[in-house]
Backbone as a ProteinNet text record, in pm:
[ID]
protein_1_A
[PRIMARY]
XXXXXXXXXXXXXXXXXXXXXXXXXXXXXXXXXXXXXXXXXXXXXXXXXXXXXXXXXXXXXXXXXXXXXXXXXXXXXXXXXXXXXXXXXXXXXXXXXXXXXXXXXXXXXXXXXXXXXXXXXXXXXXXXXXXXXXXXXXXXXXXXXXXXXXXXXXXXXXX
[TERTIARY]
847.4	804.6	841.1	747.9	769.3	856.2	935.4	1017.4	930.7	989.4	916.4	860.2	921.3	873.6	751.9	712.6	600.5	473.5	409.5	279.9	217.4	90.1	22.3	80.7	90.8	151.4	234.4	353.4	440	469.9	516.1	549.5	695	765.8	904.9	911.1	966.8	984.1	1115.8	1116.5	1239.4	1257.1	1382.6	1415.9	1536.1	1521.6	1627	1676.6	1805.3	1865.3	1951.4	1934.3	2008	2015.2	2101.8	2109.4	2040.5	1952.4	1884.3	1978	1928.2	2010.4	2068.1	2000.6	2049	2145	2174.6	2266.5	2203.4	2070.8	1999	1973.6	2004.2	1982.1	1831.5	1788.7	1647.9	1636	1520.7	1492.3	1352.5	1336.5	1205.8	1191.5	1070.9	1045.5	906.4	885.4	753.7	755.4	650.1	635.5	599.8	649.7	618.7	556.7	440.8	376.5	436.6	477.3	533.5	475.7	460.2	424.4	553.8	561.4	681.1	643.7	709.7	680.1	804.2	787.8	904.2	985.1	1113.9	1195.8	1149.7	1170.5	1131.4	1224.7	1166.6	1244.8	1172	1203.1	1135.1	1212.9	1337.4	1417.6	1388.7	1321.4	1292.6	1143.3	1112.4	974	955.5	856	836.1	812.6	859.8	838.9	691	613.1	468.9	408.5	307.2	246.2	192.1	207.1	157.9	6.2	-47.3	-191.6	-248.8	-341.7	-408.5	-546.6	-604.5	-741.3	-832	-935.5	-1027.4	-1086.9	-1094.7	-1149.2	-1293.5	-1359.1	-1497.5	-1591.9	-1686.3	-1786.7	-1925.8	-1939.3	-2067.9	-2098.1	-2010.7	-2035	-2024.5	-1927.7	-1906.4	-1857.8	-1876.3	-1824	-1671.8	-1604.4	-1457.6	-1408.4	-1294.3	-1239	-1174.5	-1185.5	-1115.4	-965.7	-883.4	-739.9	-671.7	-723.1	-662.5	-768.1	-824.3	-929.8	-874.2	-960.5	-931.5	-1003.5	-926.9	-983.4	-923.6	-1007.8	-957.6	-883.1	-918.9	-858.3	-724.6	-681.5	-553.4	-572.7	-485.5	-487.1	-413.9	-472.2	-414.7	-413.1	-320.5	-316.5	-355.3	-465.5	-522.6	-492.4	-456.1	-441.8	-534.1	-644.4	-732.8	-667.9	-691.4	-636	-484.6	-426.1	-280.3	-244.5	-126.5	-81.1	70.9	122.7	262.2	258.6	281	252.7	352.6	371.3	445	587.4	654.1	792.3	808.7	701.2	705.9	664	743.5	729.1	600	555.6	436.8	463.4	378.3	390.7	297.4	167.2	66.2	-47.5	-132.7	-252.1	-371.5	-489.8	-612.1	-725.5	-805.9	-920.4	-1020.3	-1054.1	-1149.6	-1232	-1356.1	-1445.2	-1390.7	-1406.1	-1357.7	-1436.5	-1373.3	-1439	-1566.4	-1674.6	-1800.7	-1886.8	-1839.7	-1920.1	-1960.2	-2063	-2100.5	-1980.2	-1955.5	-1842.2	-1715.3	-1715	-1594.8	-1552.6	-1646.6	-1615.2	-1561.2	-1627.1	-1581.4	-1443.5	-1419.6	-1288.8	-1177.8	-1203.1	-1101.8	-1074.3	-1179.6	-1159.9	-1075.7	-1104.1	-1029.5	-882.8	-854.6	-716.1	-641.1	-708.3	-644.7	-613.7	-709.1	-687.7	-577.5	-576	-472.2	-334.2	-323.2	-195.6	-149.4	-241.9	-207	-159.1	-202.3	-160.1	-18.4	29.3	160	266.1	367	467.3	538.4	556.8	628.2	540.1	408.3	317.3	313.5	337.5	340.2	228.5	161.2	58.1	-18.1	-125.8	-194	-257.9	-261.5	-331.6	-469	-572.2	-706.7	-767.2	-829.3	-880.1	-995.2	-988	-1093.2	-1104.7	-1125	-1154.2	-1030.3	-912.3	-788.2	-798.8	-731.2	-732.3	-816.4	-898.5	-983	-908.2	-789.8	-709.6	-660.5	-655.7	-592.8	-448.4	-352.5	-210.3	-149.4	-103.9	-35.8	109.8	164.2	298.4	393.3	521.9	622.3	741.4	814.1	938.9	920.7	1029.4	1026.3	994.8	1032.1	1005.7	856.3	773.9	629	554.4	626	559.3	521.5	396.6	347.1	279.5	344.7	292.1	340.7	246.8	282.4	329.8	269.5	308.1	451.5	491.7	626.4	727.6	679.7	769	825.1	745.5	789.4	696.5	752.3	667.5	709.3	610.5	632	518	536.9	429.6	385	256.6	203.5	54.7	0.8	-142.4	-185.4	-295.2	-350.6	-496.6	-583.1	-726.8	-791.5	-717.7	-772.1	-747.2	-682.4	-642.2	-660.3	-661.8	-648.6	-534.2	-458.5	-341.3	-346.4
647.8	526.1	407.4	314.1	199.7	95	22.2	-83	-187.1	-257.8	-356.8	-468.8	-497.8	-605.9	-570.2	-443.1	-403.2	-472.6	-538.3	-599	-636.4	-666.2	-707.1	-841.1	-938	-1066.4	-1114.9	-1161.7	-1223.4	-1364.5	-1445.8	-1583.3	-1608.7	-1673.3	-1708.7	-1861	-1911.9	-2056.1	-2096.3	-2212.8	-2260.6	-2409.8	-2451.4	-2592.6	-2614.3	-2705.9	-2735	-2877.7	-2896.2	-3029.1	-3041	-3150.7	-3167.4	-3315.3	-3345.9	-3482.7	-3485	-3583	-3594.1	-3656.7	-3679.2	-3730.4	-3868.4	-3945.7	-4079.5	-4074	-3955	-3939.8	-3959.9	-3965.8	-3985.7	-3849.7	-3840	-3715.3	-3688.3	-3569.8	-3529.7	-3402	-3382.4	-3255.7	-3211.1	-3081.4	-3019.8	-2903.7	-2882.1	-2769.6	-2716.4	-2591.7	-2531.8	-2383.8	-2318.5	-2174	-2115.1	-1997.2	-1925.3	-1792.6	-1761.6	-1632.5	-1529.6	-1415.4	-1307.6	-1174.8	-1082.9	-946.3	-872.5	-803.8	-729.7	-582.6	-503.2	-359.8	-283.7	-165.1	-86	-43.1	-15.6	28.3	164.7	186.3	314.4	424.2	530.1	645.1	771.4	821.3	941.7	1067	1051.7	1169.4	1226.3	1150.5	1202.4	1232.2	1335	1371	1370.3	1298.4	1297.5	1439.5	1467.7	1600.2	1631.2	1531.7	1546.8	1438.4	1472	1367.8	1256.4	1133.8	1019.7	1027.5	1013.5	1018.9	879.2	866.8	739.5	745.9	631.4	627.4	698.7	762.6	830.7	730.7	770.1	680.1	717.3	630.6	655.7	584.6	519.1	449.7	481.2	594	634.4	581.5	498.7	444.8	554.9	640.7	754	870.1	989.6	1107.1	1100.5	1157.8	1161.5	1228.4	1181.7	1236.9	1372.2	1460.5	1588.4	1556.5	1629.4	1600.3	1627	1721	1754.6	1752.1	1634.5	1628.4	1623.5	1651.7	1626.5	1496.2	1392.7	1261.4	1218.9	1177	1130.1	1237.9	1364.6	1475.3	1523.2	1473.4	1515.1	1554.4	1641.9	1679.8	1571.9	1531.9	1428.2	1475.1	1421.8	1442.7	1309.5	1306.6	1181.5	1162.2	1038.8	998.1	879.8	900.2	789.1	710	579.2	495.2	488.3	492	493.2	402.4	342.3	264.9	259.9	265.6	237.5	105.7	-3.3	-138.1	-195.6	-326.8	-406.1	-358.1	-302.4	-260.2	-123.3	-67.6	70.1	79.2	28.9	53.3	9	-114.8	-163.1	-166.5	-99.6	-90.6	-192.9	-179.8	-275.6	-273.9	-375.7	-376	-413.5	-367.6	-388.4	-417.6	-518.3	-552.7	-437.9	-383.7	-273.6	-291.2	-242.6	-250.6	-163.5	-209.6	-135.5	-5.5	88.6	215.5	186.3	256.1	240.4	127	54.3	-52.3	-9.6	-74.8	-39.3	-49.1	54.6	59.5	116.7	142.7	194.2	331.7	422.2	557.8	553.6	476.2	463.7	398.4	302.5	236.5	332.3	418.2	518.7	613.3	654.4	743.8	675.2	547.2	473.4	464.4	428.6	413.7	546.1	654.1	786.3	824.5	801.7	835.6	749.1	619.9	529.9	571.5	604.7	649.8	777.4	870.3	997.1	973.7	863.9	832.9	776.7	718.3	652.4	746.1	782.9	878.5	833.6	701.3	652	639.1	651.4	635.7	764.4	749.9	866.4	863.3	747.1	734	604.5	585.8	457	430.3	300.3	253.8	209	244.2	201.8	122.4	6.8	-80.8	-20.1	-39.1	10.3	-81.3	-210	-292.5	-348.7	-346.1	-392.4	-531.8	-554.4	-686.4	-687.5	-582.2	-575.6	-533.3	-473.4	-429.4	-287.1	-211.2	-79.2	-103.6	-51.2	-71.5	59.8	64.1	181.4	174.3	289.5	294.6	379.2	343	419.4	450.1	554	589.3	679	746.2	838.8	769.5	642.2	570	551.4	566.9	547.8	679.3	787.3	917.2	938	975.7	1013	1148.2	1253.7	1387	1485.4	1544.5	1652.5	1773.6	1795.1	1909.6	1896.5	1775.5	1752.6	1718.8	1695.3	1657.9	1518.2	1426.9	1288.4	1194.6	1084.6	989.4	846.8	760.3	616.6	547.2	420.7	342.7	388.3	367.6	402.1	379.2	395	378.6	237.6	231	102.4	124.6	84.2	112.2	37.2	-50.1	-123.9	-55	61.2	127.3	277.8	337.1	481.3	501.2	608.8	630.9	770.1
-1321.5	-1387.4	-1298.2	-1285.9	-1200	-1269.1	-1191.6	-1250.7	-1321.2	-1415.3	-1494	-1407.1	-1293.8	-1208.9	-1126.2	-1120.9	-1037.1	-1081.3	-988.1	-1014.8	-882	-885.9	-763.3	-716.8	-803.9	-769.4	-886.6	-857.5	-957.9	-911.4	-1003.2	-970.3	-1004.9	-913.2	-934.4	-943.2	-1053.4	-1070.8	-1005	-940	-878.6	-905.2	-900.2	-907.8	-815.9	-723.2	-626.5	-645.2	-635	-637.4	-511.8	-437.2	-312.8	-277.3	-180.9	-129	5.8	24.5	153.5	256.5	379.2	488.7	457.4	369.3	332.5	214.6	163	51.5	-85	-91.3	-217.1	-282	-410.8	-485.5	-496.3	-459.1	-463.7	-546.9	-607.9	-677.1	-639.7	-636.5	-610.4	-707.2	-754.4	-843.8	-816.4	-851.2	-832.4	-860.8	-819.6	-833.7	-698.6	-671.9	-549.2	-588.9	-529.9	-554.4	-459.7	-513.3	-432.4	-478.6	-384.1	-419.5	-446.3	-557.9	-595.7	-602	-520.5	-515.6	-556.3	-609.1	-649.7	-528.3	-545.5	-433	-382.8	-254.3	-194.8	-244.2	-291.9	-337.2	-294.8	-173.9	-127.9	-165.1	-212.9	-242.2	-381.2	-466.9	-599.3	-610.6	-680.7	-706.1	-856.5	-908	-1052.2	-1103.5	-1224.5	-1281	-1293.8	-1333.8	-1339.9	-1253.2	-1171.1	-1089.7	-1178.2	-1129.3	-1204.2	-1211.5	-1330.6	-1349	-1332	-1240.7	-1218.4	-1280.9	-1302.3	-1352.4	-1253.1	-1302.3	-1212.3	-1116	-990	-890.4	-862	-790.5	-753.3	-846.5	-788.8	-868.8	-817.3	-748.9	-697.6	-558.7	-504.7	-370.6	-266.5	-281.8	-192	-276.6	-226.7	-296.6	-293.7	-394.5	-391.7	-263.7	-214.3	-92	-118.2	-19.5	-22	-17.8	-92.7	-96.1	37.6	118.3	247.6	358.2	388.5	490.1	632.2	727.9	868.6	900.6	933.1	966	1098.5	1190.1	1319.9	1395	1373	1445	1391	1275.6	1217.9	1071.6	1021.2	879.9	800.3	686.2	600.8	456.9	381.4	236.5	174.1	99.7	49.5	-98.1	-134.7	-275.6	-298.1	-367.7	-403.1	-515.6	-518.3	-624.1	-621.4	-502.9	-485.6	-369.4	-373.8	-259.4	-255.9	-136.5	-108.9	-34.2	-105.5	-56.5	40.1	29.5	127.8	152.5	54.6	72.2	136.4	187.4	237.8	383.7	473	615.9	681.1	657.6	726.8	876.5	951.3	1096	1161.5	1136	1182.1	1081.3	1088.2	1004.9	1090.2	1047.2	1123.6	1026.6	1057.6	973.9	979.4	862	851.6	724.6	729.4	613.3	500.6	377.7	260.4	242.3	177	143.7	65.6	100.8	30.7	81.3	182.5	241.4	382.5	440.1	578	671.4	746.5	838.1	777.7	646	580.8	630.5	645.5	692	834.9	921	1059.4	1064.1	976.2	970.7	932.5	832.7	793	908.8	977.2	1092.5	1200.1	1225.7	1327	1287.5	1163.7	1117.9	1124.9	1085.6	1092.1	1236.5	1325.9	1466.8	1526.9	1491.9	1544.8	1494.8	1367.3	1312.1	1382.6	1405.3	1471.3	1614.9	1678.2	1815.1	1822	1712.6	1712.4	1654.6	1731.5	1683	1555.8	1538	1420.7	1297	1311.2	1197.7	1114.6	983.4	893.7	789.9	774.1	671.5	693.9	615.6	617.1	482	445.6	325.7	370.8	289.8	325.8	211	241.2	135.1	55.2	-77	-167.2	-289.3	-281.7	-164.4	-95.2	-162.5	-99.8	-42.9	70.4	133.6	260.6	279.7	398.4	523.3	503.4	617.6	594.4	699.7	700.3	742.9	664	693.5	740.6	866.3	919.7	875	834.1	774.4	858.5	854.3	927.9	838.4	873.4	806	684.7	649.3	535.9	404	390.3	265.3	241	344.3	332.4	311.3	287.5	268.9	122.1	101	-30.9	-13	-59.6	-34.1	-139.5	-206.8	-300.1	-221.4	-104.9	-21.3	29.8	67.1	120.4	11.7	-111.1	-219.8	-203.6	-148	-126.9	-203	-253.4	-324.6	-294.8	-298.1	-284.5	-358.1	-391.1	-450.8	-587.8	-616	-745.8	-754.3	-872.1	-895.1	-856.3	-782.8	-741.7	-709.4	-800.6	-785.3	-669.4	-600.5	-487.9	-354	-355.4	-230.8	-237.3	-118.8	-100.1	-3.1	-18.8	64.4	124.5
[MASK]
+++++++++++++++++++++++++++++++++++++++++++++++++++++++++++++++++++++++++++++++++++++++++++++++++++++++++++++++++++++++++++++++++++++++++++++++++++++++++++++++

C-alpha cells in the first residue's frame, strides 16, 4: 500500500519571516508544487501484486510481459511507474506510446538502457511527460521474476 502522501503533484504551503539586510522585518508566503513519491522498498514484495486499472485504449496491442526490445529481454508493467524517487539516471525526449514514433522510441530507450551498465530499467511515457527515463540502482527495480518492487499504478506510464 502506498503512503498517504503519494500523488502526482502535491502542494506545500509556506510562510517565512526574516529580517532583510536593512534590518526590516519581512514575510513571504506561498505554495510550492512538488512531486511526492513513495519511498523505495525493493526488499519487500507485496503478498498479492497490486492490481492496476486495465491499460490500453486500442492505440496499440497490449505489450507482452517479457518482450525482447532493443536486443534485450525486459519485464514490462503497463500502467506502472517508479517515479522521481527511484534512481533517475538520464531522460530523453521520446514520442508517447501509441503516437507516431512511439514504438521506435521504446526500442531506442531499451537499447540505450542495455548499453549502460548502471541502467536497470526505464519508464516510458503513455502519455507521461514526453520523456523516457532511464533508471539505475536496486531501488528502481520492478520485477515479479526478481521479487523486487518500486513505485505503483500510474496510467500515464509503462515501466
